[in-house]
PDB file of C-alpha atoms and ligand atoms in Angstrom:
ATOM      1  CA  MET N   9      71.907 134.504  87.744  1.00 78.00           C
ATOM      2  CA  SER N  10      71.844 133.134  84.185  1.00 96.00           C
ATOM      3  CA  TYR N  11      74.112 130.697  82.380  1.00 98.00           C
ATOM      4  CA  VAL N  12      74.370 130.043  78.641  1.00 98.00           C
ATOM      5  CA  LEU N  13      76.921 127.417  77.575  1.00 98.00           C
ATOM      6  CA  TYR N  14      78.271 127.290  74.037  1.00 98.00           C
ATOM      7  CA  TYR N  15      79.403 123.719  73.556  1.00 98.00           C
ATOM      8  CA  ALA N  16      80.220 121.029  71.026  1.00 98.00           C
ATOM      9  CA  PRO N  17      79.551 117.359  71.794  1.00 98.00           C
ATOM     10  CA  GLY N  18      82.487 115.728  73.591  1.00 98.00           C
ATOM     11  CA  ALA N  19      84.713 118.818  73.288  1.00 98.00           C
ATOM     12  CA  ALA N  20      86.450 120.831  76.039  1.00 98.00           C
ATOM     13  CA  SER N  21      83.009 122.113  76.963  1.00 98.00           C
ATOM     14  CA  LEU N  22      81.992 118.656  78.235  1.00 98.00           C
ATOM     15  CA  ALA N  23      83.431 119.140  81.744  1.00 98.00           C
ATOM     16  CA  VAL N  24      81.641 122.484  82.140  1.00 99.00           C
ATOM     17  CA  HIS N  25      78.380 121.057  80.828  1.00 99.00           C
ATOM     18  CA  TRP N  26      78.775 118.142  83.269  1.00 98.00           C
ATOM     19  CA  MET N  27      79.464 120.588  86.113  1.00 98.00           C
ATOM     20  CA  LEU N  28      76.308 122.581  85.368  1.00 98.00           C
ATOM     21  CA  VAL N  29      74.327 119.335  85.534  1.00 98.00           C
ATOM     22  CA  GLU N  30      76.069 118.307  88.791  1.00 98.00           C
ATOM     23  CA  LEU N  31      75.165 121.689  90.275  1.00 98.00           C
ATOM     24  CA  GLY N  32      71.514 121.333  89.305  1.00 98.00           C
ATOM     25  CA  VAL N  33      71.336 125.013  88.314  1.00 98.00           C
ATOM     26  CA  ALA N  34      69.233 126.400  85.473  1.00 98.00           C
ATOM     27  CA  PHE N  35      71.168 126.910  82.253  1.00 98.00           C
ATOM     28  CA  ARG N  36      70.673 127.146  78.528  1.00 98.00           C
ATOM     29  CA  THR N  37      72.920 125.676  75.835  1.00 98.00           C
ATOM     30  CA  GLU N  38      73.896 126.613  72.301  1.00 98.00           C
ATOM     31  CA  ARG N  39      75.285 123.672  70.335  1.00 98.00           C
ATOM     32  CA  LEU N  40      78.091 124.118  67.807  1.00 98.00           C
ATOM     33  CA  ASP N  41      79.102 121.685  65.100  1.00 98.00           C
ATOM     34  CA  LEU N  42      82.900 121.965  64.980  1.00 98.00           C
ATOM     35  CA  ALA N  43      83.178 119.764  61.873  1.00 97.00           C
ATOM     36  CA  ALA N  44      80.871 122.177  60.047  1.00 98.00           C
ATOM     37  CA  GLY N  45      82.978 125.154  61.193  1.00 98.00           C
ATOM     38  CA  ASP N  46      80.357 126.782  63.439  1.00 98.00           C
ATOM     39  CA  GLN N  47      83.175 128.018  65.697  1.00 98.00           C
ATOM     40  CA  ARG N  48      84.417 130.260  62.880  1.00 97.00           C
ATOM     41  CA  SER N  49      81.022 131.833  62.149  1.00 98.00           C
ATOM     42  CA  GLN N  50      80.757 135.607  62.613  1.00 97.00           C
ATOM     43  CA  GLY N  51      78.107 135.075  65.252  1.00 97.00           C
ATOM     44  CA  PHE N  52      80.271 132.825  67.417  1.00 98.00           C
ATOM     45  CA  LEU N  53      83.474 134.830  66.895  1.00 98.00           C
ATOM     46  CA  GLN N  54      81.644 137.750  68.466  1.00 97.00           C
ATOM     47  CA  ILE N  55      81.019 135.554  71.513  1.00 97.00           C
ATOM     48  CA  ASN N  56      84.537 134.074  71.643  1.00 98.00           C
ATOM     49  CA  PRO N  57      87.081 135.623  69.263  1.00 97.00           C
ATOM     50  CA  SER N  58      89.389 132.600  69.705  1.00 97.00           C
ATOM     51  CA  GLY N  59      86.753 130.451  67.969  1.00 98.00           C
ATOM     52  CA  ARG N  60      86.833 127.724  70.612  1.00 98.00           C
ATOM     53  CA  VAL N  61      84.462 126.058  73.002  1.00 98.00           C
ATOM     54  CA  PRO N  62      83.580 126.248  75.789  1.00 98.00           C
ATOM     55  CA  ALA N  63      82.251 129.763  76.174  1.00 98.00           C
ATOM     56  CA  LEU N  64      80.014 130.397  79.160  1.00 98.00           C
ATOM     57  CA  VAL N  65      77.889 133.515  79.310  1.00 98.00           C
ATOM     58  CA  ILE N  66      77.250 134.431  82.934  1.00 98.00           C
ATOM     59  CA  ASP N  67      74.734 137.195  83.462  1.00 96.00           C
ATOM     60  CA  GLY N  68      75.512 138.575  79.994  1.00 96.00           C
ATOM     61  CA  ARG N  69      79.348 138.393  80.158  1.00 97.00           C
ATOM     62  CA  VAL N  70      81.372 135.807  78.280  1.00 98.00           C
ATOM     63  CA  TYR N  71      84.018 133.676  80.017  1.00 98.00           C
ATOM     64  CA  THR N  72      86.197 130.955  78.486  1.00 98.00           C
ATOM     65  CA  GLU N  73      88.783 128.281  79.408  1.00 98.00           C
ATOM     66  CA  SER N  74      87.322 125.070  80.756  1.00 98.00           C
ATOM     67  CA  ALA N  75      89.508 124.810  83.884  1.00 98.00           C
ATOM     68  CA  ALA N  76      88.825 128.428  84.854  1.00 98.00           C
ATOM     69  CA  LEU N  77      85.098 127.957  84.268  1.00 98.00           C
ATOM     70  CA  LEU N  78      85.054 124.896  86.523  1.00 98.00           C
ATOM     71  CA  MET N  79      86.832 126.771  89.301  1.00 98.00           C
ATOM     72  CA  LEU N  80      84.581 129.797  88.838  1.00 98.00           C
ATOM     73  CA  LEU N  81      81.429 127.678  89.032  1.00 98.00           C
ATOM     74  CA  ALA N  82      82.763 125.925  92.143  1.00 98.00           C
ATOM     75  CA  GLU N  83      83.292 129.325  93.764  1.00 97.00           C
ATOM     76  CA  ARG N  84      79.866 130.575  92.738  1.00 98.00           C
ATOM     77  CA  HIS N  85      78.202 127.448  94.163  1.00 98.00           C
ATOM     78  CA  PRO N  86      80.228 126.541  97.269  1.00 97.00           C
ATOM     79  CA  GLU N  87      77.288 124.599  98.713  1.00 97.00           C
ATOM     80  CA  ALA N  88      77.874 121.914  96.038  1.00 98.00           C
ATOM     81  CA  GLY N  89      81.246 121.111  97.636  1.00 98.00           C
ATOM     82  CA  LEU N  90      83.011 120.571  94.306  1.00 98.00           C
ATOM     83  CA  ALA N  91      86.174 122.355  95.476  1.00 98.00           C
ATOM     84  CA  PRO N  92      87.961 122.392  98.827  1.00 98.00           C
ATOM     85  CA  ALA N  93      87.216 125.617 100.706  1.00 96.00           C
ATOM     86  CA  ILE N  94      89.965 128.212 100.927  1.00 96.00           C
ATOM     87  CA  ASP N  95      90.980 127.102 104.434  1.00 97.00           C
ATOM     88  CA  ASP N  96      90.752 123.365 103.612  1.00 97.00           C
ATOM     89  CA  SER N  97      94.108 121.555 103.729  1.00 96.00           C
ATOM     90  CA  ARG N  98      93.291 119.950 100.337  1.00 97.00           C
ATOM     91  CA  ARG N  99      92.999 123.340  98.616  1.00 98.00           C
ATOM     92  CA  ALA N 100      96.671 123.487  97.550  1.00 98.00           C
ATOM     93  CA  ALA N 101      96.526 119.992  96.019  1.00 98.00           C
ATOM     94  CA  TRP N 102      93.338 120.959  94.153  1.00 98.00           C
ATOM     95  CA  LEU N 103      94.975 124.075  92.673  1.00 98.00           C
ATOM     96  CA  GLU N 104      98.116 122.135  91.790  1.00 98.00           C
ATOM     97  CA  LEU N 105      96.184 119.358  90.085  1.00 98.00           C
ATOM     98  CA  THR N 106      93.891 121.723  88.197  1.00 98.00           C
ATOM     99  CA  VAL N 107      96.829 123.717  86.858  1.00 98.00           C
ATOM    100  CA  TYR N 108      98.664 120.506  85.943  1.00 98.00           C
ATOM    101  CA  LEU N 109      95.650 119.250  83.967  1.00 98.00           C
ATOM    102  CA  ALA N 110      95.102 122.619  82.282  1.00 98.00           C
ATOM    103  CA  ASN N 111      98.734 123.464  81.731  1.00 97.00           C
ATOM    104  CA  THR N 112     100.390 120.169  80.852  1.00 98.00           C
ATOM    105  CA  LEU N 113      97.849 117.526  79.859  1.00 98.00           C
ATOM    106  CA  SER N 114      95.327 119.738  78.070  1.00 98.00           C
ATOM    107  CA  PRO N 115      97.849 121.450  75.709  1.00 98.00           C
ATOM    108  CA  ALA N 116      99.325 118.030  74.860  1.00 98.00           C
ATOM    109  CA  MET N 117      95.800 116.898  73.941  1.00 98.00           C
ATOM    110  CA  ARG N 118      95.381 119.976  71.751  1.00 98.00           C
ATOM    111  CA  ASP N 119      98.696 119.145  70.028  1.00 98.00           C
ATOM    112  CA  TRP N 120      97.585 115.546  69.488  1.00 98.00           C
ATOM    113  CA  PHE N 121      94.271 116.462  67.905  1.00 98.00           C
ATOM    114  CA  TYR N 122      95.214 119.705  66.121  1.00 97.00           C
ATOM    115  CA  ALA N 123      98.857 119.101  65.096  1.00 97.00           C
ATOM    116  CA  ASP N 124      98.043 119.591  61.406  1.00 95.00           C
ATOM    117  CA  GLN N 125      95.924 122.707  61.924  1.00 94.00           C
ATOM    118  CA  ASP N 126      97.826 124.552  64.653  1.00 95.00           C
ATOM    119  CA  GLY N 127     101.256 123.880  63.145  1.00 92.00           C
ATOM    120  CA  GLU N 128     102.818 122.925  59.837  1.00 94.00           C
ATOM    121  CA  PRO N 129     101.380 119.642  58.519  1.00 95.00           C
ATOM    122  CA  ALA N 130     104.950 118.490  57.767  1.00 96.00           C
ATOM    123  CA  ASP N 131     105.764 118.727  61.503  1.00 96.00           C
ATOM    124  CA  ALA N 132     102.577 117.017  62.671  1.00 97.00           C
ATOM    125  CA  ALA N 133     104.020 113.539  63.216  1.00 97.00           C
ATOM    126  CA  ALA N 134     106.806 114.868  65.464  1.00 97.00           C
ATOM    127  CA  ILE N 135     104.350 117.061  67.390  1.00 97.00           C
ATOM    128  CA  ARG N 136     102.070 114.066  67.934  1.00 98.00           C
ATOM    129  CA  ARG N 137     104.947 111.909  69.139  1.00 98.00           C
ATOM    130  CA  LEU N 138     105.851 114.445  71.809  1.00 98.00           C
ATOM    131  CA  ALA N 139     102.193 114.979  72.721  1.00 98.00           C
ATOM    132  CA  GLN N 140     101.697 111.226  73.100  1.00 98.00           C
ATOM    133  CA  ARG N 141     104.676 111.001  75.448  1.00 98.00           C
ATOM    134  CA  ARG N 142     103.305 113.818  77.594  1.00 98.00           C
ATOM    135  CA  ILE N 143      99.780 112.385  77.620  1.00 98.00           C
ATOM    136  CA  GLU N 144     100.971 108.918  78.635  1.00 98.00           C
ATOM    137  CA  GLY N 145     103.192 110.512  81.289  1.00 98.00           C
ATOM    138  CA  ALA N 146     100.066 112.137  82.700  1.00 98.00           C
ATOM    139  CA  TRP N 147      98.226 108.808  82.875  1.00 98.00           C
ATOM    140  CA  GLY N 148     101.177 107.379  84.799  1.00 98.00           C
ATOM    141  CA  ARG N 149     101.110 110.288  87.248  1.00 98.00           C
ATOM    142  CA  LEU N 150      97.341 110.137  87.790  1.00 98.00           C
ATOM    143  CA  SER N 151      97.368 106.355  88.145  1.00 98.00           C
ATOM    144  CA  THR N 152     100.079 106.621  90.814  1.00 98.00           C
ATOM    145  CA  LEU N 153      98.022 109.240  92.639  1.00 98.00           C
ATOM    146  CA  LEU N 154      95.015 106.913  92.681  1.00 98.00           C
ATOM    147  CA  GLY N 155      97.194 103.958  93.694  1.00 98.00           C
ATOM    148  CA  ASP N 156      96.519 104.330  97.424  1.00 98.00           C
ATOM    149  CA  GLY N 157      92.890 103.375  96.816  1.00 97.00           C
ATOM    150  CA  ARG N 158      91.406 106.855  97.082  1.00 98.00           C
ATOM    151  CA  PRO N 159      88.097 107.152  95.209  1.00 98.00           C
ATOM    152  CA  TYR N 160      88.823 110.591  93.725  1.00 98.00           C
ATOM    153  CA  LEU N 161      91.955 112.469  92.757  1.00 98.00           C
ATOM    154  CA  LEU N 162      91.958 114.469  95.982  1.00 98.00           C
ATOM    155  CA  GLY N 163      90.865 111.640  98.252  1.00 98.00           C
ATOM    156  CA  ASP N 164      87.301 111.272  99.483  1.00 97.00           C
ATOM    157  CA  LEU N 165      86.148 114.590  98.010  1.00 97.00           C
ATOM    158  CA  MET N 166      85.028 114.622  94.380  1.00 98.00           C
ATOM    159  CA  THR N 167      86.039 117.941  92.850  1.00 98.00           C
ATOM    160  CA  THR N 168      86.135 119.846  89.584  1.00 98.00           C
ATOM    161  CA  ALA N 169      89.560 118.272  88.970  1.00 98.00           C
ATOM    162  CA  ASP N 170      87.814 114.892  88.598  1.00 98.00           C
ATOM    163  CA  LEU N 171      85.438 116.289  85.985  1.00 98.00           C
ATOM    164  CA  LEU N 172      88.333 117.789  84.044  1.00 99.00           C
ATOM    165  CA  ALA N 173      90.498 114.660  84.327  1.00 99.00           C
ATOM    166  CA  THR N 174      87.668 112.333  83.288  1.00 98.00           C
ATOM    167  CA  MET N 175      86.926 114.443  80.209  1.00 98.00           C
ATOM    168  CA  LEU N 176      90.615 114.319  79.236  1.00 99.00           C
ATOM    169  CA  MET N 177      90.710 110.557  79.857  1.00 98.00           C
ATOM    170  CA  ARG N 178      87.720 110.165  77.558  1.00 98.00           C
ATOM    171  CA  TRP N 179      89.582 111.906  74.757  1.00 98.00           C
ATOM    172  CA  SER N 180      92.268 109.215  74.883  1.00 98.00           C
ATOM    173  CA  ARG N 181      89.828 106.409  74.080  1.00 98.00           C
ATOM    174  CA  ASN N 182      91.047 105.996  70.479  1.00 98.00           C
ATOM    175  CA  MET N 183      94.704 106.819  71.115  1.00 98.00           C
ATOM    176  CA  PRO N 184      97.445 104.177  70.897  1.00 97.00           C
ATOM    177  CA  ARG N 185      97.480 103.861  74.717  1.00 98.00           C
ATOM    178  CA  PRO N 186      94.160 105.049  76.184  1.00 98.00           C
ATOM    179  CA  ALA N 187      93.967 106.057  79.850  1.00 98.00           C
ATOM    180  CA  THR N 188      91.680 103.271  81.022  1.00 98.00           C
ATOM    181  CA  PRO N 189      94.137 100.314  80.965  1.00 98.00           C
ATOM    182  CA  TRP N 190      96.335 102.115  83.501  1.00 97.00           C
ATOM    183  CA  ARG N 191      95.909 100.033  86.621  1.00 97.00           C
ATOM    184  CA  HIS N 192      94.270 102.571  88.916  1.00 98.00           C
ATOM    185  CA  ILE N 193      92.593 104.694  86.249  1.00 98.00           C
ATOM    186  CA  GLY N 194      90.239 101.980  84.942  1.00 98.00           C
ATOM    187  CA  PRO N 195      88.254 101.575  88.206  1.00 98.00           C
ATOM    188  CA  TYR N 196      88.288 105.355  88.705  1.00 98.00           C
ATOM    189  CA  VAL N 197      86.756 105.944  85.272  1.00 98.00           C
ATOM    190  CA  VAL N 198      84.037 103.373  85.946  1.00 98.00           C
ATOM    191  CA  ARG N 199      83.251 105.234  89.204  1.00 98.00           C
ATOM    192  CA  MET N 200      83.114 108.632  87.485  1.00 98.00           C
ATOM    193  CA  ARG N 201      81.015 107.349  84.576  1.00 98.00           C
ATOM    194  CA  ALA N 202      78.515 105.873  87.034  1.00 98.00           C
ATOM    195  CA  ARG N 203      77.539 109.356  88.182  1.00 98.00           C
ATOM    196  CA  THR N 204      74.003 110.259  87.193  1.00 98.00           C
ATOM    197  CA  ALA N 205      75.170 113.667  85.994  1.00 98.00           C
ATOM    198  CA  PHE N 206      77.745 112.071  83.662  1.00 98.00           C
ATOM    199  CA  GLN N 207      75.109 109.842  82.107  1.00 98.00           C
ATOM    200  CA  ASP N 208      72.783 112.835  81.843  1.00 98.00           C
ATOM    201  CA  VAL N 209      75.355 115.025  80.097  1.00 98.00           C
ATOM    202  CA  CYS N 210      76.221 112.205  77.670  1.00 98.00           C
ATOM    203  CA  ASP N 211      72.507 111.946  76.825  1.00 98.00           C
ATOM    204  CA  ARG N 212      72.245 115.705  76.358  1.00 98.00           C
ATOM    205  CA  GLU N 213      75.307 115.758  74.058  1.00 98.00           C
ATOM    206  CA  GLY N 214      74.356 112.544  72.250  1.00 98.00           C
ATOM    207  CA  LEU N 215      77.549 110.722  73.325  1.00 98.00           C
ATOM    208  CA  THR N 216      77.020 106.999  73.004  1.00 97.00           C
ATOM    209  CA  ASP N 217      80.517 105.563  73.426  1.00 96.00           C
ATOM    210  CA  TRP N 218      82.743 105.436  76.533  1.00 97.00           C
ATOM    211  CA  ARG N 219      79.851 104.710  78.872  1.00 97.00           C
ATOM    212  CA  ASN N 220      79.452 102.035  81.545  1.00 96.00           C
ATOM    213  CA  ASP N 221      76.211 100.681  80.085  1.00 81.00           C
TER     214      ASP N 221
HETATM  215  N1  GSH R 292      92.195 125.684  76.623  1.00 85.05           N
HETATM  216  C1  GSH R 292      90.857 125.647  76.091  1.00 85.05           C
HETATM  217  C2  GSH R 292      90.851 124.748  74.865  1.00 85.05           C
HETATM  218  C3  GSH R 292      89.595 124.921  74.065  1.00 85.05           C
HETATM  219  C4  GSH R 292      89.676 124.123  72.777  1.00 85.05           C
HETATM  220  O1  GSH R 292      90.772 123.901  72.203  1.00 85.05           O
HETATM  221  N2  GSH R 292      88.484 123.693  72.307  1.00 85.05           N
HETATM  222  C5  GSH R 292      88.406 122.936  71.083  1.00 85.05           C
HETATM  223  C6  GSH R 292      87.458 121.750  71.229  1.00 85.05           C
HETATM  224  S1  GSH R 292      88.098 120.550  72.328  1.00 85.05           S
HETATM  225  C7  GSH R 292      87.824 123.814  69.989  1.00 85.05           C
HETATM  226  O2  GSH R 292      86.983 124.655  70.243  1.00 85.05           O
HETATM  227  N3  GSH R 292      88.247 123.562  68.755  1.00 85.05           N
HETATM  228  C8  GSH R 292      87.761 124.232  67.601  1.00 85.05           C
HETATM  229  C9  GSH R 292      88.860 124.803  66.786  1.00 85.05           C
HETATM  230  O3  GSH R 292      89.996 124.975  67.284  1.00 85.05           O
HETATM  231  O4  GSH R 292      88.591 125.119  65.621  1.00 85.05           O
HETATM  232  C10 GSH R 292      89.872 125.139  77.145  1.00 85.05           C
HETATM  233  O5  GSH R 292      90.230 124.229  77.897  1.00 85.05           O
HETATM  234  O6  GSH R 292      88.757 125.671  77.224  1.00 85.05           O
END
């Protein structure tokens, strides 16, 4: 089995990169500089015609979409226990949460960061306002979920949903209302950032902010 991850520092590829480190499997990376436009190079467009990261090449075939890649990796490495098994009573909550993060929070993040590029620049302020409302709504929902004192989003089991959620929380660090001041999110983020694999992936990607140390 071989893995090659196309990533850009701190981008949607971060959760997948983190997962590969958590799994302790062998993998290779190809780094893209999004500011320099590497994602629009002919070479990368042949890998992923949508011109976005992450792209994960598994045994020679390319797969994309961070949430799908996390679920796929969890299925390929069940011994890591990063997803509830199919007959586990927490499975439904894991699917629900993953789809919520990928379907509601993640597109709002895209709108926040790419409003000028994906739409008309004249509409960008209105798009950002709506995105901000949706993003802050998500922090409220996740904080409520964590409010019963559970260490991870699904309870005692840390799953791929935590990797995805933490990456999305990180993206909010310079927004008007970042995720971390939400009452139950702050301690959760500290717990997630304390993971050796998180610190390792930050080192690999050269991410110096939003760390515990
Ligand atoms: N839904 C995709 C979103 C991927 C995405 O939008 N990636 C951004 C980085 S966070 C990207 O590649 N942007 C480059 C561009 O759009 O030019 C996923 O979760 O994998």
